[in-house]
Coordinates of C-alpha atoms in Angstrom, one line a residue:
X20 CA 0.0 0.0 0.0
X21 CA 1.3 3.4 -1.0
X22 CA 0.0 6.9 -0.1
X23 CA -1.2 8.7 -3.2
X24 CA 1.0 11.5 -4.3
X25 CA -1.9 13.9 -4.7
X26 CA -3.6 13.8 -1.3
X27 CA -2.5 12.9 2.2
X28 CA -5.7 10.9 2.8
X29 CA -5.7 8.8 -0.3
X30 CA -4.0 5.4 -0.5
X31 CA -3.4 2.9 -3.3
X32 CA -3.7 -0.8 -2.2
X33 CA -2.1 -3.3 -4.6
X34 CA -3.6 -6.8 -4.2
X35 CA -4.6 -10.0 -6.0
X36 CA -8.3 -11.0 -6.2
X37 CA -9.7 -14.5 -5.8
X38 CA -8.9 -15.3 -9.4
X39 CA -5.2 -14.3 -8.9
X40 CA -5.5 -11.1 -11.0
X41 CA -3.5 -8.1 -9.8
X42 CA -5.7 -5.1 -9.0
X43 CA -5.3 -1.6 -7.5
X44 CA -7.8 -0.2 -5.1
X45 CA -7.8 3.5 -4.0
X46 CA -9.3 4.3 -0.6
X47 CA -9.6 7.4 1.4
X48 CA -8.5 7.9 5.0
X49 CA -11.8 6.4 6.3
X50 CA -11.4 3.3 4.3
X51 CA -14.0 4.1 1.7
X52 CA -13.3 2.6 -1.7
X53 CA -12.9 5.3 -4.4
X54 CA -12.0 3.0 -7.3
X55 CA -10.9 -0.6 -7.9
X56 CA -9.3 -1.3 -11.3
X57 CA -7.1 -3.9 -12.9
X58 CA -3.5 -3.2 -12.1
X59 CA -2.6 -3.4 -15.8
X60 CA -5.2 -0.9 -16.9
X61 CA -3.5 1.3 -19.5
X62 CA -5.9 4.3 -19.4
X63 CA -9.0 3.8 -17.2
X64 CA -9.1 4.5 -13.5
X65 CA -6.0 6.6 -13.5
X66 CA -4.0 3.9 -15.4
X67 CA -2.8 6.5 -17.9
X68 CA -0.4 7.9 -15.2
X69 CA 1.0 4.4 -14.4
X70 CA 1.4 3.8 -18.2
X71 CA 3.3 7.0 -18.7
X72 CA 5.5 6.3 -15.6
X73 CA 6.3 2.8 -16.8
X74 CA 7.2 4.0 -20.3
X75 CA 9.5 6.6 -18.7
X76 CA 11.1 4.0 -16.4
X77 CA 11.5 0.9 -18.5
X78 CA 9.5 1.1 -21.7
X79 CA 7.4 -1.9 -20.5
X80 CA 10.5 -4.0 -21.1
X81 CA 11.6 -4.7 -17.5
X82 CA 15.4 -4.6 -16.7
X83 CA 16.2 -4.4 -20.4
X84 CA 14.1 -1.3 -20.8
X85 CA 15.6 0.3 -17.7
X86 CA 19.0 -0.2 -19.2
X87 CA 17.9 1.4 -22.5
X88 CA 16.5 4.4 -20.5
X89 CA 19.7 4.7 -18.5
X90 CA 22.0 4.5 -21.5
X91 CA 19.9 7.1 -23.4
X92 CA 20.2 9.3 -20.4
X93 CA 24.0 9.0 -20.5
X94 CA 23.8 10.0 -24.2
X95 CA 21.8 13.0 -23.3
X96 CA 24.3 13.9 -20.6
X97 CA 27.1 13.7 -23.1
X98 CA 25.2 15.9 -25.6
X99 CA 24.6 18.5 -22.9
X100 CA 28.2 18.6 -21.9
X101 CA 29.4 18.7 -25.5
X102 CA 26.9 21.4 -26.4
X103 CA 27.9 23.5 -23.4
X104 CA 31.5 23.3 -24.4
X105 CA 30.7 24.5 -27.9
X106 CA 28.4 27.3 -26.7
X107 CA 30.8 28.5 -23.9
X108 CA 31.1 32.3 -24.4
X109 CA 34.4 34.1 -24.7
X110 CA 35.6 36.3 -21.9
X111 CA 33.5 39.4 -21.6
X112 CA 30.7 38.0 -23.7
X113 CA 28.6 36.3 -21.0
X114 CA 26.1 39.1 -20.5
X115 CA 25.4 39.4 -24.2
X116 CA 25.3 35.6 -24.7
X117 CA 22.8 35.1 -21.8
X118 CA 20.5 38.0 -22.4
X119 CA 20.6 39.3 -25.9
X120 CA 17.8 38.1 -28.2
X121 CA 19.3 36.5 -31.4
X122 CA 18.9 38.4 -34.6
X123 CA 19.7 38.0 -38.3
X124 CA 18.8 35.5 -40.9
X125 CA 16.7 32.4 -40.1
X126 CA 19.6 30.0 -39.6
X127 CA 21.4 32.6 -37.4
X128 CA 18.4 33.2 -35.2
X129 CA 17.8 29.5 -34.8
X130 CA 21.4 28.9 -33.8
X131 CA 21.3 31.8 -31.5
X132 CA 18.1 30.6 -29.7
X133 CA 19.5 27.1 -29.5
X134 CA 22.7 28.4 -27.9
X135 CA 20.9 30.8 -25.6
X136 CA 18.6 28.0 -24.3
X137 CA 21.5 25.7 -23.9
X138 CA 23.5 28.1 -21.8
X139 CA 20.5 28.6 -19.4
X140 CA 19.4 25.0 -19.4
X141 CA 22.6 22.8 -19.5
X142 CA 23.5 22.7 -15.8
X143 CA 20.0 22.2 -14.2
X144 CA 19.1 19.8 -17.0
X145 CA 22.3 17.8 -16.3
X146 CA 21.4 17.5 -12.6
X147 CA 17.9 16.2 -13.4
X148 CA 19.2 13.8 -16.1
X149 CA 22.1 12.5 -14.0
X150 CA 19.7 11.7 -11.1
X151 CA 17.5 9.9 -13.6
X152 CA 20.4 7.9 -14.9
X153 CA 21.4 6.8 -11.4
X154 CA 17.7 5.9 -10.7
X155 CA 17.7 3.6 -13.7
X156 CA 20.6 1.7 -12.2
X157 CA 19.5 2.2 -8.6
X158 CA 20.1 -1.3 -7.4
X159 CA 23.7 -1.2 -8.6
X160 CA 24.2 2.2 -7.1
X161 CA 23.0 1.0 -3.8
X162 CA 25.4 -2.0 -3.9
X163 CA 28.4 0.1 -4.9
X164 CA 27.8 2.7 -2.2
X165 CA 26.8 0.0 0.4
X166 CA 23.5 1.7 0.9
X167 CA 21.2 -1.3 0.6
X168 CA 18.4 -1.3 3.2
X169 CA 19.1 -4.6 5.0
X170 CA 16.1 -6.7 6.1
X171 CA 16.0 -8.1 9.6
X172 CA 18.5 -10.8 10.5
X173 CA 17.8 -14.5 10.1
X174 CA 17.2 -15.0 13.9
X175 CA 14.3 -12.6 13.6
X176 CA 12.8 -14.7 10.9
X177 CA 13.1 -17.9 13.0
X178 CA 11.8 -16.2 16.1
X179 CA 8.8 -14.8 14.3
X180 CA 8.0 -18.3 12.8
X181 CA 8.3 -19.9 16.3
X182 CA 5.7 -17.3 17.6
X183 CA 3.3 -18.1 14.8
X184 CA 0.8 -19.8 17.1
X185 CA 0.5 -16.6 19.2
X186 CA -1.9 -13.8 18.4
X187 CA -0.4 -11.8 15.6
X188 CA 0.0 -8.0 15.4
X189 CA -2.4 -6.4 12.8
X190 CA -1.4 -3.7 10.4
X191 CA -3.1 -0.9 12.4
X192 CA -1.1 -1.8 15.5
X193 CA 2.2 -2.1 13.5
X194 CA 1.6 1.3 12.0
X195 CA 0.8 2.9 15.4
X196 CA 4.0 1.5 16.8
X197 CA 6.0 2.9 13.9
X198 CA 4.4 6.3 14.2
X199 CA 5.2 6.3 18.0
X200 CA 8.9 6.1 17.1
X201 CA 8.5 9.2 14.9
X202 CA 5.9 11.6 16.3
X203 CA 4.4 13.8 13.6
X204 CA 5.4 11.5 10.7
X205 CA 3.0 10.5 8.0
X206 CA 2.6 7.1 6.2
X207 CA 4.2 6.7 2.8
X208 CA 3.9 3.0 2.3
X209 CA 3.1 -0.3 4.1
X210 CA 4.1 -3.8 2.9
X211 CA 2.4 -6.7 4.6
X212 CA 4.2 -9.8 5.9
X213 CA 4.8 -12.7 3.5
X214 CA 5.9 -16.3 4.1
X215 CA 9.6 -15.7 4.3
X216 CA 9.3 -12.2 5.7
X217 CA 7.2 -12.2 8.9
X218 CA 7.2 -8.4 9.4
X219 CA 5.6 -5.2 8.2
X220 CA 7.8 -2.9 6.2
X221 CA 6.6 0.6 6.9
X222 CA 7.9 3.7 5.2
X223 CA 7.3 7.1 6.8
X224 CA 7.9 10.7 6.0
X225 CA 9.4 11.9 9.2
X226 CA 9.9 15.5 10.4
X227 CA 13.2 17.0 9.2
X228 CA 13.4 14.9 6.0
X229 CA 14.2 16.4 2.6
X230 CA 11.2 17.9 0.9
X231 CA 9.5 15.1 -1.0
X232 CA 6.1 13.4 -1.5
X233 CA 7.1 10.0 -0.1
X234 CA 9.4 9.8 2.9
X235 CA 12.5 7.7 3.3
X236 CA 12.3 6.6 6.9
X237 CA 11.8 2.8 6.9
X238 CA 11.0 0.4 9.8
X239 CA 10.4 -3.3 10.0
X240 CA 7.8 -4.3 12.6
X241 CA 7.5 -7.9 13.7
X242 CA 4.1 -9.5 13.0
X243 CA 4.6 -11.8 16.0
X244 CA 5.0 -9.3 18.8
X245 CA 5.1 -5.8 17.4
X246 CA 8.9 -5.4 18.0
X247 CA 10.7 -3.0 15.7
X248 CA 13.3 -5.5 14.3
X249 CA 15.1 -3.4 11.8
X250 CA 15.2 -0.4 9.5
X251 CA 16.7 3.0 9.5
X252 CA 15.8 6.4 10.9
X253 CA 15.6 9.9 9.5
X254 CA 19.3 10.2 10.4
X255 CA 20.9 8.0 7.8
X256 CA 24.4 7.3 6.5
X257 CA 25.6 9.8 3.8
X258 CA 25.5 7.1 1.1
X259 CA 21.9 6.2 1.9
X260 CA 20.9 9.9 2.0
X261 CA 22.5 10.4 -1.5
X262 CA 20.4 7.5 -2.9
X263 CA 17.3 8.8 -1.3
X264 CA 17.8 12.2 -2.8
X265 CA 17.9 11.0 -6.4
X266 CA 14.2 10.7 -6.9
X267 CA 13.3 14.1 -5.3
X268 CA 16.0 15.8 -7.5
X269 CA 14.9 14.0 -10.7
X270 CA 11.2 14.9 -10.1
X271 CA 11.8 18.4 -8.6
X272 CA 10.1 17.4 -5.4
X273 CA 13.2 18.6 -3.5
X274 CA 12.0 22.2 -4.3
X275 CA 8.3 21.7 -3.6
X276 CA 5.8 23.0 -6.1
X277 CA 8.4 25.4 -7.6
X278 CA 10.9 22.6 -8.1
X279 CA 8.4 20.4 -9.8
X280 CA 7.4 23.3 -12.1
X281 CA 11.1 23.9 -12.8
X282 CA 11.6 20.3 -13.9
X283 CA 8.5 20.6 -16.1
X284 CA 10.0 23.7 -17.7
X285 CA 13.3 21.9 -18.2
X286 CA 11.5 19.1 -20.0
X287 CA 9.6 21.5 -22.3
X288 CA 12.8 23.5 -23.1
X289 CA 14.7 20.3 -23.9
X290 CA 12.0 19.5 -26.5
X291 CA 12.3 23.1 -27.7
X292 CA 16.0 22.7 -28.2
X293 CA 15.4 19.5 -30.3
X294 CA 12.9 21.5 -32.4
X295 CA 15.4 24.4 -32.8
X296 CA 18.2 22.0 -33.7
X297 CA 16.1 20.3 -36.3
X298 CA 15.0 23.6 -37.7
X299 CA 18.6 24.8 -37.9
X300 CA 19.6 21.7 -39.7
X301 CA 16.8 22.1 -42.2
X302 CA 17.5 25.8 -42.7
X303 CA 21.2 25.0 -43.5
X304 CA 20.4 22.0 -45.6
X305 CA 18.1 24.0 -48.0
X306 CA 20.8 26.3 -49.4
X307 CA 23.4 23.5 -49.4
X308 CA 21.1 21.3 -51.6
X309 CA 20.3 24.3 -53.8
X310 CA 24.0 25.0 -54.2
X311 CA 24.7 21.3 -55.0
X312 CA 22.0 21.3 -57.7
X313 CA 23.4 24.5 -59.2
X314 CA 26.9 23.0 -59.3
X315 CA 25.7 19.8 -60.9
X316 CA 23.7 21.6 -63.6
X317 CA 26.7 22.8 -65.6
X318 CA 28.3 19.4 -65.3
X319 CA 25.2 17.8 -66.7
X320 CA 25.0 20.2 -69.6
X321 CA 28.6 19.6 -70.5
X322 CA 28.0 15.9 -70.6
X323 CA 24.9 16.2 -72.9
X324 CA 25.4 15.3 -76.6

């Protein structure tokens, strides 16, 4: 179960029905069902947003798609760096390069706007894209930085299994115990116990965390006795905090509404730069093709009988 990114009192519950089909149920804070749709719905019941997210993350191709997305992000990073190197103004030309509106013939104006947008956009876009690339390879990044969230130790599993005959702790009690550890925190996600993992995994947004929709404070609460058997708090190792910051940076959540708007503008301007670059190529190609035809005409006339 995950808290909805739109409202604090909306939750999405992911479950399998009696037939084994995956479904997503949205409920409000009082437990009233707002919608219940197939988890693989592409458009209906809010499925369009999941579809767009999946395309962005892995192209509906699992790990292979994630690799493609990550590698394409690396290519984009390289293009940004190379373009910034080419557009870097000479000494004393920064003000004019950053503020003056391009003028002149069509090709010159297109090149000028492409360069102007690139100078303003390159660094913030590089930060957003770099965070996205690292997210595409998040599991590997966690391993390299030793920032993996370790589950409870084996003896906890055995102890919980041995206590299976006792009255088990329900999700409401487990959540209350987690919130007691972090007063003022809000629920971000809750995963129920499974056969090999007899604990609740609870993710909270605690006070003092980086601005974001979903928090990064994770606790494991034993289903057998309600004991907190593992997890990490809001004060985390630097490597873990770095990994946790990737998503807020990539989505702009780190800056609240303003940050998310900024990321949206960056995306629009990247598309605009593609359009300007394409227009510049076409504007230059027209005269070149006309010149090539003009040069070939005399040759053709000389070769005629």
